[in-house]
CSV table of C-alpha atoms and ligand atoms in Angstrom, one decimal:
chain,number,residue,atom,x,y,z
A,1,MET,CA,-46.7,-37.4,-7.2
A,2,SER,CA,-43.4,-39.2,-7.6
A,3,MET,CA,-43.7,-42.7,-6.0
A,4,ASN,CA,-40.1,-42.8,-5.1
A,5,ILE,CA,-39.9,-40.2,-2.5
A,6,PHE,CA,-41.4,-42.9,-0.2
A,7,GLY,CA,-38.7,-45.4,-1.0
A,8,ARG,CA,-40.9,-48.0,-2.8
A,9,SER,CA,-39.5,-50.6,-5.2
A,10,ASP,CA,-39.4,-50.2,-9.0
A,11,GLY,CA,-41.9,-52.9,-9.8
A,12,LEU,CA,-44.5,-51.8,-7.4
A,13,GLU,CA,-46.7,-49.8,-9.7
A,14,ALA,CA,-47.1,-52.8,-12.1
A,15,LEU,CA,-48.0,-55.0,-9.1
A,16,ARG,CA,-50.5,-52.3,-7.8
A,17,LEU,CA,-52.2,-52.3,-11.1
A,18,ARG,CA,-52.4,-56.1,-11.2
A,19,VAL,CA,-53.9,-56.1,-7.7
A,20,ARG,CA,-56.4,-53.4,-8.7
A,21,ARG,CA,-57.5,-55.5,-11.7
A,22,PHE,CA,-57.9,-58.6,-9.6
A,23,VAL,CA,-60.0,-56.7,-7.0
A,24,ASP,CA,-62.2,-55.1,-9.6
A,25,ASP,CA,-62.6,-58.3,-11.8
A,26,GLU,CA,-62.6,-61.1,-9.2
A,27,ALA,CA,-63.2,-59.9,-5.6
A,28,ILE,CA,-65.8,-57.0,-6.0
A,29,PRO,CA,-68.2,-59.0,-8.2
A,30,GLN,CA,-68.5,-61.6,-5.4
A,31,GLU,CA,-69.5,-59.0,-2.7
A,32,ASP,CA,-73.1,-60.2,-2.4
A,33,PRO,CA,-74.5,-58.6,0.9
A,34,ALA,CA,-76.1,-61.9,1.6
A,35,LEU,CA,-72.6,-63.3,1.9
A,36,ALA,CA,-71.7,-60.8,4.7
A,37,HIS,CA,-73.1,-63.1,7.5
A,38,ASP,CA,-73.1,-66.5,5.8
A,39,LEU,CA,-70.0,-68.0,7.3
A,40,ASP,CA,-70.0,-71.3,5.4
A,41,ARG,CA,-70.4,-69.6,2.0
A,42,LEU,CA,-67.9,-66.9,2.9
A,43,ASP,CA,-65.3,-69.7,3.5
A,44,ALA,CA,-66.1,-71.3,0.2
A,45,VAL,CA,-65.8,-68.0,-1.7
A,46,ALA,CA,-62.5,-67.1,0.0
A,47,ARG,CA,-61.1,-70.5,-0.8
A,48,ALA,CA,-61.9,-70.2,-4.5
A,49,LEU,CA,-60.5,-66.6,-4.6
A,50,ARG,CA,-57.3,-67.7,-2.9
A,51,GLU,CA,-56.6,-70.1,-5.8
A,52,LYS,CA,-57.2,-67.2,-8.3
A,53,ALA,CA,-55.0,-64.9,-6.3
A,54,LYS,CA,-52.2,-67.5,-6.5
A,55,SER,CA,-52.5,-67.7,-10.3
A,56,ALA,CA,-52.6,-63.9,-10.6
A,57,GLY,CA,-49.3,-63.7,-8.7
A,58,ILE,CA,-50.7,-61.5,-5.9
A,59,TYR,CA,-50.8,-64.1,-3.1
A,60,ALA,CA,-49.4,-63.4,0.3
A,61,PRO,CA,-47.7,-60.0,-0.2
A,62,GLN,CA,-46.5,-60.1,3.5
A,63,LEU,CA,-44.9,-63.6,3.5
A,64,PRO,CA,-41.3,-64.4,2.7
A,65,LYS,CA,-40.6,-65.8,-0.8
A,66,ALA,CA,-39.4,-69.1,0.8
A,67,LEU,CA,-43.0,-69.5,1.9
A,68,GLY,CA,-44.5,-68.6,-1.4
A,69,GLY,CA,-45.1,-65.0,-0.6
A,70,LEU,CA,-44.2,-61.7,-2.4
A,71,GLU,CA,-41.9,-60.6,0.5
A,72,LEU,CA,-42.8,-56.9,0.1
A,73,SER,CA,-41.3,-54.3,2.3
A,74,TRP,CA,-43.7,-52.5,4.7
A,75,ARG,CA,-43.6,-49.5,2.4
A,76,ASP,CA,-44.6,-51.5,-0.6
A,77,ARG,CA,-47.1,-53.5,1.4
A,78,ALA,CA,-48.9,-50.2,2.4
A,79,VAL,CA,-49.8,-49.7,-1.3
A,80,VAL,CA,-50.8,-53.3,-2.0
A,81,LEU,CA,-52.9,-53.8,1.2
A,82,GLU,CA,-54.7,-50.5,0.4
A,83,GLU,CA,-55.6,-51.8,-3.1
A,84,LEU,CA,-56.6,-55.2,-1.7
A,85,GLY,CA,-58.6,-53.5,1.0
A,86,ARG,CA,-60.9,-51.7,-1.4
A,87,SER,CA,-62.9,-55.0,-1.4
A,88,PHE,CA,-64.1,-56.9,1.7
A,89,LEU,CA,-62.8,-60.0,0.0
A,90,GLY,CA,-59.4,-58.7,-1.3
A,91,PRO,CA,-57.3,-59.4,1.8
A,92,LEU,CA,-59.0,-62.8,2.2
A,93,ALA,CA,-58.1,-63.7,-1.4
A,94,ALA,CA,-54.5,-62.8,-0.9
A,95,ASN,CA,-54.3,-64.5,2.5
A,96,CYS,CA,-53.2,-61.3,4.2
A,97,ALA,CA,-56.3,-60.8,6.4
A,98,PRO,CA,-56.4,-61.0,10.2
A,99,PRO,CA,-56.4,-63.1,12.3
A,100,ASP,CA,-54.4,-65.5,10.0
A,101,GLN,CA,-51.9,-62.9,9.0
A,102,PRO,CA,-50.7,-62.1,12.5
A,103,ASN,CA,-51.0,-65.7,13.5
A,104,MET,CA,-48.5,-66.6,10.7
A,105,ILE,CA,-46.2,-64.0,12.0
A,106,ASN,CA,-46.4,-65.5,15.5
A,107,LEU,CA,-45.8,-69.0,14.1
A,108,ILE,CA,-42.8,-67.9,12.0
A,109,GLN,CA,-41.2,-66.1,14.9
A,110,LEU,CA,-42.1,-68.5,17.7
A,111,GLY,CA,-43.1,-71.9,16.3
A,112,SER,CA,-41.2,-75.1,16.9
A,113,PRO,CA,-40.4,-77.1,13.7
A,114,ALA,CA,-43.3,-79.4,14.5
A,115,GLN,CA,-45.7,-76.4,15.0
A,116,LYS,CA,-44.5,-74.9,11.8
A,117,ALA,CA,-45.1,-78.1,9.8
A,118,ARG,CA,-48.5,-78.7,11.4
A,119,TYR,CA,-50.0,-75.2,11.6
A,120,LEU,CA,-48.0,-72.7,9.6
A,121,MET,CA,-47.6,-74.5,6.3
A,122,PRO,CA,-51.3,-75.3,5.8
A,123,LEU,CA,-52.2,-71.7,6.9
A,124,VAL,CA,-49.7,-70.3,4.4
A,125,GLN,CA,-51.3,-72.4,1.7
A,126,GLY,CA,-54.8,-71.2,2.7
A,127,ASP,CA,-55.9,-74.8,3.3
A,128,ILE,CA,-57.0,-74.0,6.9
A,129,ARG,CA,-57.9,-71.0,9.0
A,130,SER,CA,-57.1,-70.0,12.6
A,131,CYS,CA,-58.0,-67.5,15.4
A,132,PHE,CA,-56.4,-65.7,18.2
A,133,ALA,CA,-58.1,-65.8,21.6
A,134,MET,CA,-57.2,-63.2,24.1
A,135,THR,CA,-60.3,-61.2,25.0
A,136,GLU,CA,-62.7,-62.5,27.7
A,137,PRO,CA,-66.2,-61.4,28.7
A,138,ALA,CA,-66.3,-59.4,32.0
A,139,PRO,CA,-64.7,-59.8,34.5
A,140,GLY,CA,-61.9,-61.1,32.3
A,141,ALA,CA,-59.4,-59.5,30.0
A,142,GLY,CA,-60.5,-56.7,27.7
A,143,SER,CA,-58.7,-53.4,27.4
A,144,ASP,CA,-56.7,-54.4,30.4
A,145,PRO,CA,-55.0,-57.7,29.5
A,146,SER,CA,-53.7,-58.2,33.0
A,147,MET,CA,-57.3,-59.1,34.0
A,148,LEU,CA,-56.8,-62.4,32.2
A,149,GLN,CA,-58.8,-65.2,33.9
A,150,THR,CA,-58.3,-68.2,31.6
A,151,PHE,CA,-55.9,-70.3,33.5
A,152,ALA,CA,-53.5,-73.1,32.5
A,153,SER,CA,-52.7,-75.3,35.5
A,154,ARG,CA,-50.2,-78.2,35.7
A,155,ARG,CA,-51.7,-81.6,36.3
A,156,GLY,CA,-49.9,-84.9,35.7
A,157,GLY,CA,-47.3,-83.4,33.4
A,158,LYS,CA,-50.0,-81.7,31.3
A,159,TRP,CA,-51.4,-78.2,31.0
A,160,VAL,CA,-55.1,-78.0,31.8
A,161,LEU,CA,-56.9,-74.9,30.4
A,162,ASN,CA,-60.1,-73.5,31.8
A,163,GLY,CA,-61.8,-70.2,30.8
A,164,ARG,CA,-64.0,-68.4,28.4
A,165,LYS,CA,-63.0,-66.1,25.4
A,166,TRP,CA,-65.2,-64.0,23.3
A,167,PHE,CA,-65.3,-61.9,20.1
A,168,ILE,CA,-62.6,-64.2,18.7
A,169,SER,CA,-62.5,-63.3,15.0
A,170,GLY,CA,-62.4,-66.3,12.7
A,171,ALA,CA,-63.3,-68.8,15.4
A,172,THR,CA,-66.1,-70.6,13.4
A,173,ASN,CA,-64.5,-73.3,11.2
A,174,ALA,CA,-61.0,-72.4,12.4
A,175,ALA,CA,-58.7,-75.4,12.5
A,176,PHE,CA,-56.8,-74.1,15.6
A,177,ALA,CA,-56.7,-71.2,18.0
A,178,ILE,CA,-53.7,-69.4,19.6
A,179,VAL,CA,-55.0,-69.0,23.1
A,180,LEU,CA,-53.5,-66.6,25.8
A,181,ALA,CA,-53.8,-68.1,29.2
A,182,GLN,CA,-52.4,-67.3,32.6
A,183,THR,CA,-50.1,-69.8,34.3
A,184,ASP,CA,-48.1,-69.8,37.6
A,185,GLU,CA,-45.1,-68.6,35.6
A,186,GLY,CA,-47.0,-65.8,33.7
A,187,ALA,CA,-49.2,-65.5,30.7
A,188,THR,CA,-48.5,-68.0,28.0
A,189,LEU,CA,-49.6,-68.7,24.4
A,190,PHE,CA,-50.9,-72.1,23.6
A,191,VAL,CA,-51.8,-73.6,20.2
A,192,VAL,CA,-55.1,-75.5,20.6
A,193,ASP,CA,-56.6,-77.7,17.9
A,194,ALA,CA,-60.3,-77.0,17.3
A,195,ASP,CA,-61.2,-80.7,17.7
A,196,GLN,CA,-59.3,-80.9,21.0
A,197,LEU,CA,-61.5,-82.2,23.9
A,198,GLY,CA,-62.5,-79.3,26.1
A,199,TYR,CA,-62.3,-76.7,23.4
A,200,ARG,CA,-65.6,-75.5,22.0
A,201,VAL,CA,-66.9,-72.6,20.0
A,202,VAL,CA,-70.1,-72.0,21.9
A,203,ARG,CA,-71.7,-69.5,19.5
A,204,ASN,CA,-71.0,-66.9,16.9
A,205,VAL,CA,-71.5,-63.4,18.5
A,206,PRO,CA,-73.8,-61.5,16.1
A,207,SER,CA,-72.1,-58.2,15.4
A,208,MET,CA,-72.6,-55.0,13.3
A,209,ASP,CA,-69.8,-55.7,10.8
A,210,GLY,CA,-69.9,-58.2,8.0
A,211,PHE,CA,-67.6,-60.3,5.8
A,212,GLN,CA,-65.6,-61.4,8.8
A,213,ILE,CA,-64.5,-64.9,7.8
A,214,GLY,CA,-65.3,-67.3,10.7
A,215,GLY,CA,-67.3,-64.5,12.4
A,216,HIS,CA,-66.6,-63.6,16.0
A,217,GLY,CA,-66.8,-66.6,18.3
A,218,GLU,CA,-67.4,-67.2,21.9
A,219,ILE,CA,-65.1,-70.0,23.1
A,220,GLU,CA,-65.3,-72.2,26.1
A,221,LEU,CA,-62.2,-74.0,27.5
A,222,ARG,CA,-63.2,-76.6,30.0
A,223,ASP,CA,-60.5,-79.0,31.3
A,224,CYS,CA,-58.8,-78.7,27.9
A,225,GLU,CA,-55.6,-80.9,28.3
A,226,LEU,CA,-52.5,-80.0,26.4
A,227,GLY,CA,-48.9,-81.3,26.2
A,228,ASP,CA,-45.8,-79.1,26.4
A,229,GLU,CA,-45.7,-79.2,22.6
A,230,ALA,CA,-48.8,-76.9,22.6
A,231,VAL,CA,-46.8,-74.0,24.2
A,232,LEU,CA,-46.0,-71.3,21.6
A,233,GLY,CA,-42.6,-69.7,22.3
A,234,GLU,CA,-41.6,-69.6,26.0
A,235,VAL,CA,-43.8,-70.0,29.0
A,236,GLY,CA,-44.5,-66.7,30.8
A,237,ARG,CA,-43.9,-64.5,27.8
A,238,GLY,CA,-47.4,-64.4,26.4
A,239,PHE,CA,-48.1,-60.7,27.0
A,240,ALA,CA,-44.9,-59.7,25.3
A,241,TYR,CA,-45.7,-61.9,22.3
A,242,ALA,CA,-49.3,-60.6,22.1
A,243,GLN,CA,-48.0,-57.0,22.2
A,244,ALA,CA,-45.4,-57.7,19.5
A,245,ARG,CA,-48.1,-59.1,17.1
A,246,LEU,CA,-50.4,-56.1,17.7
A,247,GLU,CA,-48.1,-53.4,16.3
A,248,PRO,CA,-47.8,-54.8,12.8
A,249,ALA,CA,-51.4,-56.1,12.9
A,250,ARG,CA,-52.9,-52.6,13.7
A,251,VAL,CA,-50.7,-50.9,11.0
A,252,SER,CA,-51.9,-53.5,8.5
A,253,HIS,CA,-55.5,-52.8,9.5
A,254,CYS,CA,-54.9,-49.1,8.8
A,255,MET,CA,-53.6,-50.0,5.3
A,256,ARG,CA,-56.5,-52.2,4.4
A,257,PHE,CA,-59.1,-49.8,5.8
A,258,ILE,CA,-57.8,-46.8,4.0
A,259,GLY,CA,-58.6,-48.8,0.9
A,260,ARG,CA,-62.1,-49.6,2.1
A,261,ALA,CA,-62.9,-45.9,3.0
A,262,SER,CA,-61.6,-44.6,-0.3
A,263,ARG,CA,-63.9,-47.0,-2.1
A,264,ALA,CA,-66.9,-45.7,-0.1
A,265,MET,CA,-65.9,-42.2,-1.1
A,266,GLU,CA,-65.5,-43.2,-4.8
A,267,ILE,CA,-69.0,-44.6,-4.8
A,268,ALA,CA,-70.4,-41.5,-3.1
A,269,GLU,CA,-68.6,-39.2,-5.5
A,270,ASP,CA,-70.2,-41.0,-8.5
A,271,TYR,CA,-73.6,-40.5,-6.8
A,272,VAL,CA,-73.3,-36.8,-6.3
A,273,ARG,CA,-72.0,-36.2,-9.8
A,274,THR,CA,-75.3,-37.4,-11.3
A,275,ARG,CA,-77.9,-37.0,-8.6
A,276,GLU,CA,-79.7,-33.6,-8.8
A,277,SER,CA,-81.5,-31.6,-6.1
A,278,PHE,CA,-83.4,-28.3,-6.6
A,279,GLY,CA,-82.1,-28.1,-10.2
A,280,GLN,CA,-78.4,-28.8,-9.8
A,281,PRO,CA,-76.2,-31.8,-9.3
A,282,LEU,CA,-75.3,-32.5,-5.6
A,283,ALA,CA,-71.7,-32.1,-6.6
A,284,ASP,CA,-72.2,-28.4,-7.2
A,285,LEU,CA,-73.4,-27.8,-3.6
A,286,GLN,CA,-70.7,-26.4,-1.3
A,287,GLN,CA,-71.8,-28.5,1.7
A,288,VAL,CA,-71.3,-31.6,-0.4
A,289,GLN,CA,-68.0,-30.4,-1.7
A,290,ALA,CA,-66.8,-29.8,1.9
A,291,MET,CA,-67.6,-33.5,2.7
A,292,VAL,CA,-65.6,-34.6,-0.4
A,293,ALA,CA,-62.6,-32.3,0.5
A,294,ASP,CA,-62.6,-33.2,4.2
A,295,SER,CA,-62.7,-36.9,3.3
A,296,HIS,CA,-59.7,-36.6,1.0
A,297,ILE,CA,-57.8,-34.6,3.6
A,298,ASP,CA,-58.6,-37.5,6.1
A,299,LEU,CA,-57.4,-40.1,3.6
A,300,HIS,CA,-54.3,-38.2,2.7
A,301,ALA,CA,-53.3,-37.7,6.4
A,302,SER,CA,-54.1,-41.4,7.1
A,303,ARG,CA,-51.8,-42.5,4.3
A,304,LEU,CA,-48.9,-40.3,5.3
A,305,MET,CA,-49.1,-41.5,8.9
A,306,THR,CA,-49.3,-45.1,7.9
A,307,TRP,CA,-46.5,-44.8,5.3
A,308,HIS,CA,-44.3,-43.2,8.0
A,309,VAL,CA,-44.8,-46.1,10.4
A,310,ALA,CA,-44.1,-48.5,7.5
A,311,ALA,CA,-40.8,-46.7,6.7
A,312,LEU,CA,-39.8,-46.9,10.4
A,313,MET,CA,-40.6,-50.7,10.5
A,314,ASP,CA,-38.5,-51.2,7.3
A,315,ALA,CA,-35.7,-49.4,9.1
A,316,GLY,CA,-36.1,-51.7,12.1
A,317,GLU,CA,-37.0,-48.7,14.3
A,318,PRO,CA,-39.4,-49.0,17.3
A,319,VAL,CA,-42.9,-47.8,16.4
A,320,LYS,CA,-44.7,-48.1,19.7
A,321,GLU,CA,-45.8,-44.5,19.9
A,322,GLU,CA,-46.2,-43.9,16.1
A,323,SER,CA,-48.2,-47.0,15.5
A,324,SER,CA,-50.5,-46.1,18.4
A,325,MET,CA,-51.0,-42.5,17.2
A,326,THR,CA,-51.6,-43.8,13.7
A,327,LYS,CA,-54.1,-46.4,14.8
A,328,VAL,CA,-56.1,-43.8,16.7
A,329,PHE,CA,-56.1,-41.3,13.8
A,330,VAL,CA,-56.8,-43.7,11.0
A,331,SER,CA,-59.5,-45.6,12.8
A,332,GLU,CA,-61.4,-42.4,13.5
A,333,ALA,CA,-60.6,-40.8,10.1
A,334,VAL,CA,-61.8,-43.8,8.0
A,335,CYS,CA,-65.0,-43.8,10.0
A,336,ARG,CA,-65.5,-40.1,9.3
A,337,VAL,CA,-65.0,-40.8,5.6
A,338,ALA,CA,-67.4,-43.7,5.4
A,339,ASP,CA,-70.0,-41.8,7.4
A,340,ARG,CA,-69.7,-38.8,5.0
A,341,ALA,CA,-70.0,-41.2,2.0
A,342,ALA,CA,-73.2,-42.6,3.5
A,343,GLN,CA,-74.6,-39.1,4.2
A,344,MET,CA,-73.8,-37.9,0.7
A,345,MET,CA,-75.9,-40.7,-0.8
A,346,GLY,CA,-79.1,-40.2,1.2
A,347,ALA,CA,-81.3,-43.3,1.5
A,348,LEU,CA,-79.1,-45.3,-0.9
A,349,GLY,CA,-76.2,-44.8,1.6
A,350,MET,CA,-78.3,-46.5,4.3
A,351,SER,CA,-79.2,-49.4,2.0
A,352,GLU,CA,-77.3,-52.6,1.1
A,353,ASP,CA,-77.7,-51.8,-2.6
A,354,THR,CA,-74.2,-50.4,-2.5
A,355,PRO,CA,-71.3,-51.5,-0.1
A,356,VAL,CA,-71.2,-48.1,1.6
A,357,SER,CA,-73.4,-48.9,4.6
A,358,LEU,CA,-71.5,-52.2,5.1
A,359,ILE,CA,-68.2,-50.4,4.9
A,360,LEU,CA,-69.4,-48.0,7.6
A,361,ARG,CA,-70.5,-50.8,9.8
A,362,GLU,CA,-67.2,-52.7,9.3
A,363,LEU,CA,-65.0,-49.7,10.1
A,364,ARG,CA,-66.8,-48.6,13.3
A,365,PRO,CA,-65.4,-51.5,15.5
A,366,PHE,CA,-61.8,-50.6,14.5
A,367,ARG,CA,-62.1,-47.8,17.1
A,368,ILE,CA,-62.4,-50.6,19.7
A,369,TYR,CA,-60.2,-53.5,18.8
A,370,ASP,CA,-56.4,-53.4,18.6
A,371,GLY,CA,-56.7,-51.0,21.6
A,372,ALA,CA,-59.7,-48.6,22.0
A,373,SER,CA,-59.0,-45.0,21.0
A,374,GLU,CA,-59.3,-44.0,24.7
A,375,VAL,CA,-56.8,-46.5,25.8
A,376,HIS,CA,-54.2,-45.4,23.2
A,377,ARG,CA,-54.8,-41.7,24.1
A,378,ALA,CA,-54.4,-42.5,27.9
A,379,SER,CA,-51.1,-44.3,27.4
A,380,LEU,CA,-49.8,-41.8,24.9
A,381,ALA,CA,-50.6,-38.9,27.2
A,382,ARG,CA,-49.1,-40.8,30.2
A,383,ARG,CA,-45.8,-41.3,28.3
A,384,ILE,CA,-45.7,-37.7,27.1
A,385,LEU,CA,-46.4,-36.2,30.5
A,386,LYS,CA,-43.9,-38.4,32.3
A,387,SER,CA,-41.0,-37.4,30.0
A,388,ALA,CA,-38.8,-34.5,31.0
A,389,PRO,CA,-40.2,-31.1,30.1
A,390,ARG,CA,-38.9,-29.7,26.8
A,391,SER,CA,-36.9,-26.5,26.9
A,392,ARG,CA,-39.0,-23.7,25.2
B,401,FAD,C1,-64.9,-56.6,15.6
B,401,FAD,C2,-64.1,-57.1,16.7
B,401,FAD,C3,-63.1,-58.1,16.5
B,401,FAD,C4,-62.3,-58.6,17.6
B,401,FAD,N1,-61.5,-59.6,17.4
B,401,FAD,C5,-60.8,-60.1,18.4
B,401,FAD,C6,-60.0,-61.3,18.3
B,401,FAD,O1,-59.9,-61.8,17.2
B,401,FAD,N2,-59.3,-61.8,19.4
B,401,FAD,C7,-59.4,-61.2,20.6
B,401,FAD,O2,-58.8,-61.7,21.5
B,401,FAD,N3,-60.2,-60.1,20.8
B,401,FAD,C8,-60.9,-59.6,19.8
B,401,FAD,N4,-61.7,-58.5,19.9
B,401,FAD,C9,-61.9,-57.9,21.3
B,401,FAD,C10,-61.2,-56.6,21.4
B,401,FAD,O3,-59.8,-56.8,21.5
B,401,FAD,C11,-61.7,-55.9,22.7
B,401,FAD,O4,-63.1,-55.6,22.4
B,401,FAD,C12,-60.9,-54.7,23.2
B,401,FAD,O5,-59.7,-55.1,23.7
B,401,FAD,C13,-61.7,-54.0,24.3
B,401,FAD,O6,-62.0,-54.8,25.3
B,401,FAD,P1,-63.6,-54.8,25.8
B,401,FAD,O7,-64.4,-55.1,24.7
B,401,FAD,O8,-63.6,-55.8,27.0
B,401,FAD,O9,-63.8,-53.3,26.3
B,401,FAD,P2,-63.6,-52.7,27.8
B,401,FAD,O10,-62.3,-53.1,28.3
B,401,FAD,O11,-64.8,-53.1,28.7
B,401,FAD,O12,-63.7,-51.2,27.5
B,401,FAD,C14,-64.9,-50.6,27.2
B,401,FAD,C15,-64.6,-49.1,26.8
B,401,FAD,O13,-64.1,-48.4,27.9
B,401,FAD,C16,-63.2,-47.5,27.6
B,401,FAD,N5,-61.9,-47.7,28.3
B,401,FAD,C17,-61.4,-48.9,28.7
B,401,FAD,N6,-60.2,-48.8,29.3
B,401,FAD,C18,-59.9,-47.5,29.3
B,401,FAD,C19,-58.8,-46.7,29.8
B,401,FAD,N7,-57.8,-47.3,30.4
B,401,FAD,N8,-58.9,-45.4,29.6
B,401,FAD,C20,-59.9,-44.8,29.0
B,401,FAD,N9,-61.0,-45.5,28.5
B,401,FAD,C21,-61.0,-46.8,28.7
B,401,FAD,C22,-63.0,-47.5,26.1
B,401,FAD,O14,-63.8,-46.6,25.5
B,401,FAD,C23,-63.5,-48.9,25.7
B,401,FAD,O15,-64.0,-49.0,24.4
B,401,FAD,C24,-62.5,-58.0,18.9
B,401,FAD,C25,-63.4,-56.9,19.0
B,401,FAD,C26,-64.2,-56.5,18.0
B,401,FAD,C27,-65.2,-55.4,18.2
């Protein structure tokens, strides 16, 4: 297939191969399953890999060159993030993993010069980590952000935050959090230092996925006092800023997870080529062949939808509807692929002797965060049915 029908740059294939070599030689060998839930060791491994990624010239594909990144277009990024995403550790190594990646976007777009110096630059270097705290346990904000209960009130010229957040990825050992809180003037983003009095990561919420740097934290905000310099962007625009970060974030997730699901299928294909049953390789059985074919159809469709959104973003076009449809399709398709990969491998597919079961467990939650499938379907259908009927 010609690469250029998708408008990619000339040097991209060489970069893709460099990334693949890095992932195969540096990231995958570090994927010890015992690392999946060891937050301290995961931080140390990611830190060491980031230095190697810098030397290999594959660091920060999403960042502008002025910040030391590769400044790739979205179309080029789709290819590179897929390659990095073959490994749990690839995006961490290249510093293009969430939540730091979208937090950098927020800080670049909204940060004051002081916030950029203090938070963005060390984040770009990979010296610190961060988290983004929006979701709250019931009865607070979940699928419906307007249920936001964390409140920032004014007291003596300060903001005072009270509330509870949970499932905040990256929270353990993060240097700061970007927190969404309600105010009398509307929802607002605040940058909160992790050592700020009144901010506390209460626990790491045990979850089915692994290799999440900093885990998923539950955070308590109790009389957490902040100055005006902690406001990110404008007071009252928090929902709009949160929405703006979500579109590129969910498309980037699709790119990385297409890589992860393809790797699960590569491993399963190797298995069925050699494993025999009733006198023939599993690969010769039609039901197994159907699982292989259906998975490649799912991956191909996922890539095309993602590449289309990437092209629209490069052209500066709105992608609200397309990114939503793509997120629903890809999150469900990569789950199907990983599930088939595990099925094709029998007991080995359920074990941690290969990464397949961990990939399956990591992909499942993607149908919930960045908007659950049902929420996307509901808003898509609402928009479609509200628009004027098409002439037939
Ligand atoms: C692995 C993981 C990482 C996460 N990381 C972060 C993070 O870093 N920061 C952060 O702020 N949050 C994070 N979250 C939280 C995530 O954003 C929320 O889980 C998500 O918004 C859904 O909210 P909820 O869990 O409260 O589900 P609920 O709102 O309680 O919804 C439960 C289910 O009800 C259904 N549902 C809800 N509303 C509708 C509707 N309108 N129409 C039809 N069906 C509906 C859906 O099936 C949904 O899954 C993370 C979650 C996970 C699982």
